[in-house]
């Protein structure tokens, strides 16, 4: 079993839709969590950190469920420009980071 | 703030040849990472430096890969000899501390033929 697992998708949604991705992790000692966005043939870019209390940044909401060991990313009112691969990252308190393989989102007009 | 600089952007070599990549992190970032990203997969950590010391190199194929970060600033990653399966994008990233998010460079796309 992989340390960090994501549904690869692809998720194909119309503009304006709400879409959610989950990411599960196996190491219960994981301390910090992030979502990155990666456009085709580009480097990953930090989208948002994930806090225990949940956090929101505009149309994006990230949540953490420590009991079930997963994090989620919710995108509301999808835009064409949201089309990308979304990577979750899980860090242990020793600073070890593990990336998921990403979930591909395509937003269509 | 200048980003993470990497060079070259692209490299094509024959198998069994050697290749080196260079990375200059964001000024003041103590932690530097080298990742390998194979098409369709997430980045896989090869080595993590804290200043000029190695924190984690457990996934670095040490029979062919080496990395150094002299003076705790820029870093080089070398592959010798290269194999076909080394074809990937090699990403360098830096962060202030390990628990914060990273900033990635634009990567070096390596093709081994």
PDB file of C-alpha atoms in Angstrom:
ATOM      1  CA  UNK A   1       0.000   0.000   0.000  1.00  0.00           C
ATOM      2  CA  UNK A   2       1.338   3.452  -0.886  1.00  0.00           C
ATOM      3  CA  UNK A   3       1.995   5.908   1.938  1.00  0.00           C
ATOM      4  CA  UNK A   4      -0.135   8.544   0.224  1.00  0.00           C
ATOM      5  CA  UNK A   5      -2.944   7.603  -2.126  1.00  0.00           C
ATOM      6  CA  UNK A   6      -5.039   9.692  -4.448  1.00  0.00           C
ATOM      7  CA  UNK A   7      -7.700   8.825  -6.994  1.00  0.00           C
ATOM      8  CA  UNK A   8      -5.913   9.590 -10.285  1.00  0.00           C
ATOM      9  CA  UNK A   9      -9.142  10.579 -12.021  1.00  0.00           C
ATOM     10  CA  UNK A  10      -9.495  12.145 -14.448  1.00  0.00           C
ATOM     11  CA  UNK A  11     -12.301  14.244 -13.070  1.00  0.00           C
ATOM     12  CA  UNK A  12     -14.130  15.927 -15.940  1.00  0.00           C
ATOM     13  CA  UNK A  13     -16.535  18.605 -14.745  1.00  0.00           C
ATOM     14  CA  UNK A  14     -18.405  21.510 -16.356  1.00  0.00           C
ATOM     15  CA  UNK A  15     -17.610  25.091 -15.510  1.00  0.00           C
ATOM     16  CA  UNK A  16     -19.316  26.181 -12.328  1.00  0.00           C
ATOM     17  CA  UNK A  17     -19.389  22.711 -10.822  1.00  0.00           C
ATOM     18  CA  UNK A  18     -18.193  21.804  -7.365  1.00  0.00           C
ATOM     19  CA  UNK A  19     -15.607  19.038  -7.203  1.00  0.00           C
ATOM     20  CA  UNK A  20     -13.852  17.347  -4.300  1.00  0.00           C
ATOM     21  CA  UNK A  21     -10.709  15.248  -4.085  1.00  0.00           C
ATOM     22  CA  UNK A  22      -9.575  13.040  -1.240  1.00  0.00           C
ATOM     23  CA  UNK A  23      -6.120  11.916  -0.277  1.00  0.00           C
ATOM     24  CA  UNK A  24      -5.475   9.158   2.247  1.00  0.00           C
ATOM     25  CA  UNK A  25      -2.255   8.621   4.166  1.00  0.00           C
ATOM     26  CA  UNK A  26      -0.975   5.645   6.129  1.00  0.00           C
ATOM     27  CA  UNK A  27       1.496   7.187   8.589  1.00  0.00           C
ATOM     28  CA  UNK A  28      -0.383   8.237  11.707  1.00  0.00           C
ATOM     29  CA  UNK A  29       2.663  10.306  12.779  1.00  0.00           C
ATOM     30  CA  UNK A  30       2.105  12.699   9.882  1.00  0.00           C
ATOM     31  CA  UNK A  31       2.145  16.288  11.061  1.00  0.00           C
ATOM     32  CA  UNK A  32       1.592  18.676   8.201  1.00  0.00           C
ATOM     33  CA  UNK A  33      -0.324  18.519   4.984  1.00  0.00           C
ATOM     34  CA  UNK A  34      -0.425  20.474   1.764  1.00  0.00           C
ATOM     35  CA  UNK A  35      -2.120  20.633  -1.603  1.00  0.00           C
ATOM     36  CA  UNK A  36      -0.051  21.498  -4.661  1.00  0.00           C
ATOM     37  CA  UNK A  37      -1.208  22.275  -8.159  1.00  0.00           C
ATOM     38  CA  UNK A  38       0.775  21.121 -11.182  1.00  0.00           C
ATOM     39  CA  UNK A  39       0.042  22.305 -14.697  1.00  0.00           C
ATOM     40  CA  UNK A  40       1.108  20.196 -17.656  1.00  0.00           C
ATOM     41  CA  UNK A  41       4.904  20.214 -18.064  1.00  0.00           C
ATOM     42  CA  UNK A  42       5.314  22.689 -15.213  1.00  0.00           C
ATOM     43  CA  UNK A  43       6.619  22.407 -11.680  1.00  0.00           C
ATOM     44  CA  UNK A  44       4.250  21.869  -8.738  1.00  0.00           C
ATOM     45  CA  UNK A  45       3.151  25.041  -6.972  1.00  0.00           C
ATOM     46  CA  UNK A  46       1.868  25.289  -3.440  1.00  0.00           C
ATOM     47  CA  UNK A  47      -1.897  25.773  -3.446  1.00  0.00           C
ATOM     48  CA  UNK A  48      -2.629  25.699   0.259  1.00  0.00           C
ATOM     49  CA  UNK A  49      -1.696  24.222   3.575  1.00  0.00           C
ATOM     50  CA  UNK A  50      -4.198  22.020   5.368  1.00  0.00           C
ATOM     51  CA  UNK A  51      -4.887  22.792   9.005  1.00  0.00           C
ATOM     52  CA  UNK A  52      -6.666  20.669  11.586  1.00  0.00           C
ATOM     53  CA  UNK A  53      -9.448  23.237  11.784  1.00  0.00           C
ATOM     54  CA  UNK A  54      -9.844  23.335   8.033  1.00  0.00           C
ATOM     55  CA  UNK A  55      -9.063  26.345   5.921  1.00  0.00           C
ATOM     56  CA  UNK A  56     -10.545  28.218   3.037  1.00  0.00           C
ATOM     57  CA  UNK A  57      -8.996  30.365   0.332  1.00  0.00           C
ATOM     58  CA  UNK A  58     -11.570  31.827  -2.005  1.00  0.00           C
ATOM     59  CA  UNK A  59     -13.189  28.966  -3.906  1.00  0.00           C
ATOM     60  CA  UNK A  60     -10.874  26.382  -2.349  1.00  0.00           C
ATOM     61  CA  UNK A  61     -11.467  24.600   0.945  1.00  0.00           C
ATOM     62  CA  UNK A  62      -9.071  22.104   2.494  1.00  0.00           C
ATOM     63  CA  UNK A  63      -9.911  19.815   5.396  1.00  0.00           C
ATOM     64  CA  UNK A  64      -8.072  17.271   7.503  1.00  0.00           C
ATOM     65  CA  UNK A  65      -9.567  14.211   9.149  1.00  0.00           C
ATOM     66  CA  UNK A  66      -6.913  12.737  11.433  1.00  0.00           C
ATOM     67  CA  UNK A  67      -9.119   9.936  12.727  1.00  0.00           C
ATOM     68  CA  UNK A  68      -9.678   8.557   9.233  1.00  0.00           C
ATOM     69  CA  UNK A  69      -6.298   9.751   7.966  1.00  0.00           C
ATOM     70  CA  UNK A  70      -7.358  11.699   4.944  1.00  0.00           C
ATOM     71  CA  UNK A  71      -7.292  15.225   3.636  1.00  0.00           C
ATOM     72  CA  UNK A  72      -9.661  16.741   1.142  1.00  0.00           C
ATOM     73  CA  UNK A  73      -9.774  19.614  -1.304  1.00  0.00           C
ATOM     74  CA  UNK A  74     -13.049  21.156  -2.394  1.00  0.00           C
ATOM     75  CA  UNK A  75     -13.233  23.490  -5.376  1.00  0.00           C
ATOM     76  CA  UNK A  76     -16.413  25.490  -5.818  1.00  0.00           C
ATOM     77  CA  UNK A  77     -17.556  27.265  -8.985  1.00  0.00           C
ATOM     78  CA  UNK A  78     -14.890  25.556 -11.115  1.00  0.00           C
ATOM     79  CA  UNK A  79     -13.122  27.650 -13.738  1.00  0.00           C
ATOM     80  CA  UNK A  80     -11.451  26.493 -16.932  1.00  0.00           C
ATOM     81  CA  UNK A  81      -8.181  27.662 -15.387  1.00  0.00           C
ATOM     82  CA  UNK A  82      -8.580  25.154 -12.556  1.00  0.00           C
ATOM     83  CA  UNK A  83      -7.712  22.354 -14.985  1.00  0.00           C
ATOM     84  CA  UNK A  84      -4.521  20.819 -13.615  1.00  0.00           C
ATOM     85  CA  UNK A  85      -3.198  17.937 -11.555  1.00  0.00           C
ATOM     86  CA  UNK A  86      -3.648  18.313  -7.801  1.00  0.00           C
ATOM     87  CA  UNK A  87      -1.010  16.693  -5.606  1.00  0.00           C
ATOM     88  CA  UNK A  88      -1.347  16.109  -1.903  1.00  0.00           C
ATOM     89  CA  UNK A  89       1.736  16.121   0.305  1.00  0.00           C
ATOM     90  CA  UNK A  90       2.076  14.598   3.735  1.00  0.00           C
ATOM     91  CA  UNK A  91       4.958  15.469   6.066  1.00  0.00           C
ATOM     92  CA  UNK A  92       6.087  13.663   9.175  1.00  0.00           C
ATOM     93  CA  UNK A  93       7.472  15.606  12.132  1.00  0.00           C
ATOM     94  CA  UNK A  94      10.907  14.464  11.031  1.00  0.00           C
ATOM     95  CA  UNK A  95      10.446  16.563   7.928  1.00  0.00           C
ATOM     96  CA  UNK A  96       9.983  13.638   5.569  1.00  0.00           C
ATOM     97  CA  UNK A  97       7.608  14.524   2.750  1.00  0.00           C
ATOM     98  CA  UNK A  98       5.645  12.118   0.611  1.00  0.00           C
ATOM     99  CA  UNK A  99       3.707  13.162  -2.462  1.00  0.00           C
ATOM    100  CA  UNK A 100       0.673  11.443  -3.858  1.00  0.00           C
ATOM    101  CA  UNK A 101       0.584  10.691  -7.572  1.00  0.00           C
ATOM    102  CA  UNK A 102      -1.993  13.391  -8.152  1.00  0.00           C
ATOM    103  CA  UNK A 103      -5.581  13.761  -9.285  1.00  0.00           C
ATOM    104  CA  UNK A 104      -6.207  15.210 -12.730  1.00  0.00           C
ATOM    105  CA  UNK A 105      -9.017  17.724 -13.108  1.00  0.00           C
ATOM    106  CA  UNK A 106     -10.382  18.925 -16.435  1.00  0.00           C
ATOM    107  CA  UNK A 107     -12.960  21.698 -16.369  1.00  0.00           C
ATOM    108  CA  UNK A 108     -14.940  21.952 -19.593  1.00  0.00           C
ATOM    109  CA  UNK A 109     -16.953  24.857 -20.967  1.00  0.00           C
TER     110      UNK A 109
ATOM    111  CA  UNK B   1      12.170  37.320  -4.373  1.00  0.00           C
ATOM    112  CA  UNK B   2      14.061  35.234  -6.916  1.00  0.00           C
ATOM    113  CA  UNK B   3      12.807  31.695  -7.245  1.00  0.00           C
ATOM    114  CA  UNK B   4      14.642  28.394  -7.284  1.00  0.00           C
ATOM    115  CA  UNK B   5      16.999  28.297 -10.249  1.00  0.00           C
ATOM    116  CA  UNK B   6      17.777  25.076 -12.069  1.00  0.00           C
ATOM    117  CA  UNK B   7      19.848  24.248 -15.108  1.00  0.00           C
ATOM    118  CA  UNK B   8      19.823  22.887 -17.678  1.00  0.00           C
ATOM    119  CA  UNK B   9      16.123  22.852 -18.626  1.00  0.00           C
ATOM    120  CA  UNK B  10      16.514  19.884 -20.939  1.00  0.00           C
ATOM    121  CA  UNK B  11      19.122  17.181 -21.407  1.00  0.00           C
ATOM    122  CA  UNK B  12      19.300  14.230 -23.755  1.00  0.00           C
ATOM    123  CA  UNK B  13      22.030  11.669 -23.179  1.00  0.00           C
ATOM    124  CA  UNK B  14      22.774   8.103 -24.161  1.00  0.00           C
ATOM    125  CA  UNK B  15      22.591   5.336 -21.589  1.00  0.00           C
ATOM    126  CA  UNK B  16      25.784   4.810 -19.637  1.00  0.00           C
ATOM    127  CA  UNK B  17      26.741   8.462 -20.020  1.00  0.00           C
ATOM    128  CA  UNK B  18      26.936  10.806 -17.062  1.00  0.00           C
ATOM    129  CA  UNK B  19      24.953  13.970 -16.423  1.00  0.00           C
ATOM    130  CA  UNK B  20      24.846  16.693 -13.794  1.00  0.00           C
ATOM    131  CA  UNK B  21      22.114  19.086 -12.737  1.00  0.00           C
ATOM    132  CA  UNK B  22      22.514  22.302 -10.822  1.00  0.00           C
ATOM    133  CA  UNK B  23      20.187  24.061  -8.378  1.00  0.00           C
ATOM    134  CA  UNK B  24      20.350  27.380  -6.581  1.00  0.00           C
ATOM    135  CA  UNK B  25      17.660  27.677  -3.887  1.00  0.00           C
ATOM    136  CA  UNK B  26      15.871  30.769  -2.680  1.00  0.00           C
ATOM    137  CA  UNK B  27      18.226  32.901  -0.618  1.00  0.00           C
ATOM    138  CA  UNK B  28      18.024  32.007   3.049  1.00  0.00           C
ATOM    139  CA  UNK B  29      16.289  28.668   2.552  1.00  0.00           C
ATOM    140  CA  UNK B  30      18.181  26.165   4.641  1.00  0.00           C
ATOM    141  CA  UNK B  31      16.420  23.078   3.334  1.00  0.00           C
ATOM    142  CA  UNK B  32      16.999  21.854  -0.217  1.00  0.00           C
ATOM    143  CA  UNK B  33      15.420  18.843  -1.887  1.00  0.00           C
ATOM    144  CA  UNK B  34      15.975  16.923  -5.082  1.00  0.00           C
ATOM    145  CA  UNK B  35      12.946  15.089  -6.447  1.00  0.00           C
ATOM    146  CA  UNK B  36      12.514  12.755  -9.389  1.00  0.00           C
ATOM    147  CA  UNK B  37       9.184  12.887 -11.179  1.00  0.00           C
ATOM    148  CA  UNK B  38       8.406  10.172 -13.703  1.00  0.00           C
ATOM    149  CA  UNK B  39       5.563  10.891 -16.111  1.00  0.00           C
ATOM    150  CA  UNK B  40       2.198  10.182 -14.506  1.00  0.00           C
ATOM    151  CA  UNK B  41       3.578   9.964 -10.990  1.00  0.00           C
ATOM    152  CA  UNK B  42       4.070  12.331  -8.107  1.00  0.00           C
ATOM    153  CA  UNK B  43       7.529  13.628  -7.235  1.00  0.00           C
ATOM    154  CA  UNK B  44       9.693  11.146  -5.355  1.00  0.00           C
ATOM    155  CA  UNK B  45      12.264  12.465  -2.891  1.00  0.00           C
ATOM    156  CA  UNK B  46      15.835  11.573  -3.775  1.00  0.00           C
ATOM    157  CA  UNK B  47      17.722  13.579  -1.160  1.00  0.00           C
ATOM    158  CA  UNK B  48      17.093  16.284   1.410  1.00  0.00           C
ATOM    159  CA  UNK B  49      19.756  18.679   2.701  1.00  0.00           C
ATOM    160  CA  UNK B  50      19.590  20.873   5.765  1.00  0.00           C
ATOM    161  CA  UNK B  51      22.248  23.501   5.152  1.00  0.00           C
ATOM    162  CA  UNK B  52      25.116  21.350   3.824  1.00  0.00           C
ATOM    163  CA  UNK B  53      24.215  18.195   5.734  1.00  0.00           C
ATOM    164  CA  UNK B  54      22.182  15.283   4.391  1.00  0.00           C
ATOM    165  CA  UNK B  55      18.915  14.713   6.272  1.00  0.00           C
ATOM    166  CA  UNK B  56      17.429  11.936   4.141  1.00  0.00           C
ATOM    167  CA  UNK B  57      18.915  10.070   1.200  1.00  0.00           C
ATOM    168  CA  UNK B  58      17.150   6.775   1.765  1.00  0.00           C
ATOM    169  CA  UNK B  59      15.649   6.708  -1.748  1.00  0.00           C
ATOM    170  CA  UNK B  60      18.756   7.853  -3.601  1.00  0.00           C
ATOM    171  CA  UNK B  61      20.203   5.047  -5.785  1.00  0.00           C
ATOM    172  CA  UNK B  62      23.667   5.539  -4.427  1.00  0.00           C
ATOM    173  CA  UNK B  63      25.329   3.193  -6.896  1.00  0.00           C
ATOM    174  CA  UNK B  64      24.702   5.746  -9.648  1.00  0.00           C
ATOM    175  CA  UNK B  65      23.354   8.942  -8.109  1.00  0.00           C
ATOM    176  CA  UNK B  66      25.279  11.435  -6.009  1.00  0.00           C
ATOM    177  CA  UNK B  67      24.495  14.882  -4.707  1.00  0.00           C
ATOM    178  CA  UNK B  68      26.308  17.565  -2.832  1.00  0.00           C
ATOM    179  CA  UNK B  69      25.545  20.933  -1.354  1.00  0.00           C
ATOM    180  CA  UNK B  70      28.832  22.585  -0.679  1.00  0.00           C
ATOM    181  CA  UNK B  71      28.724  25.692   1.527  1.00  0.00           C
ATOM    182  CA  UNK B  72      25.056  25.088   2.199  1.00  0.00           C
ATOM    183  CA  UNK B  73      23.827  27.069  -0.778  1.00  0.00           C
ATOM    184  CA  UNK B  74      23.656  25.649  -4.302  1.00  0.00           C
ATOM    185  CA  UNK B  75      23.612  21.960  -5.071  1.00  0.00           C
ATOM    186  CA  UNK B  76      24.458  19.514  -7.835  1.00  0.00           C
ATOM    187  CA  UNK B  77      22.910  16.140  -8.578  1.00  0.00           C
ATOM    188  CA  UNK B  78      24.876  13.683 -10.701  1.00  0.00           C
ATOM    189  CA  UNK B  79      23.947  10.459 -12.418  1.00  0.00           C
ATOM    190  CA  UNK B  80      26.710   8.134 -13.555  1.00  0.00           C
ATOM    191  CA  UNK B  81      26.103   5.946 -15.482  1.00  0.00           C
ATOM    192  CA  UNK B  82      22.587   6.805 -16.638  1.00  0.00           C
ATOM    193  CA  UNK B  83      19.974   4.153 -17.386  1.00  0.00           C
ATOM    194  CA  UNK B  84      16.894   4.353 -19.571  1.00  0.00           C
ATOM    195  CA  UNK B  85      14.666   4.343 -16.485  1.00  0.00           C
ATOM    196  CA  UNK B  86      16.307   7.555 -15.261  1.00  0.00           C
ATOM    197  CA  UNK B  87      14.317   9.468 -17.872  1.00  0.00           C
ATOM    198  CA  UNK B  88      12.273  11.866 -15.773  1.00  0.00           C
ATOM    199  CA  UNK B  89      12.005  15.455 -14.614  1.00  0.00           C
ATOM    200  CA  UNK B  90      14.424  16.300 -11.822  1.00  0.00           C
ATOM    201  CA  UNK B  91      12.983  18.953  -9.564  1.00  0.00           C
ATOM    202  CA  UNK B  92      14.833  20.965  -6.996  1.00  0.00           C
ATOM    203  CA  UNK B  93      12.900  22.600  -4.178  1.00  0.00           C
ATOM    204  CA  UNK B  94      13.745  24.677  -1.153  1.00  0.00           C
ATOM    205  CA  UNK B  95      12.000  25.730   2.024  1.00  0.00           C
ATOM    206  CA  UNK B  96      12.686  27.707   5.160  1.00  0.00           C
ATOM    207  CA  UNK B  97      11.979  24.707   7.336  1.00  0.00           C
ATOM    208  CA  UNK B  98      10.969  21.145   6.556  1.00  0.00           C
ATOM    209  CA  UNK B  99       7.414  21.528   7.789  1.00  0.00           C
ATOM    210  CA  UNK B 100       6.560  24.425   5.507  1.00  0.00           C
ATOM    211  CA  UNK B 101       5.583  24.180   1.897  1.00  0.00           C
ATOM    212  CA  UNK B 102       8.237  24.144  -0.754  1.00  0.00           C
ATOM    213  CA  UNK B 103       9.058  26.283  -3.727  1.00  0.00           C
ATOM    214  CA  UNK B 104      10.071  24.241  -6.732  1.00  0.00           C
ATOM    215  CA  UNK B 105      12.368  25.153  -9.562  1.00  0.00           C
ATOM    216  CA  UNK B 106      11.199  24.621 -13.122  1.00  0.00           C
ATOM    217  CA  UNK B 107      13.028  21.308 -13.300  1.00  0.00           C
ATOM    218  CA  UNK B 108      15.382  19.539 -15.680  1.00  0.00           C
ATOM    219  CA  UNK B 109      13.780  17.168 -18.150  1.00  0.00           C
ATOM    220  CA  UNK B 110      16.177  14.279 -18.721  1.00  0.00           C
ATOM    221  CA  UNK B 111      15.799  11.853 -21.596  1.00  0.00           C
ATOM    222  CA  UNK B 112      18.076   8.831 -21.683  1.00  0.00           C
ATOM    223  CA  UNK B 113      18.191   7.090 -25.058  1.00  0.00           C
TER     224      UNK B 113
END
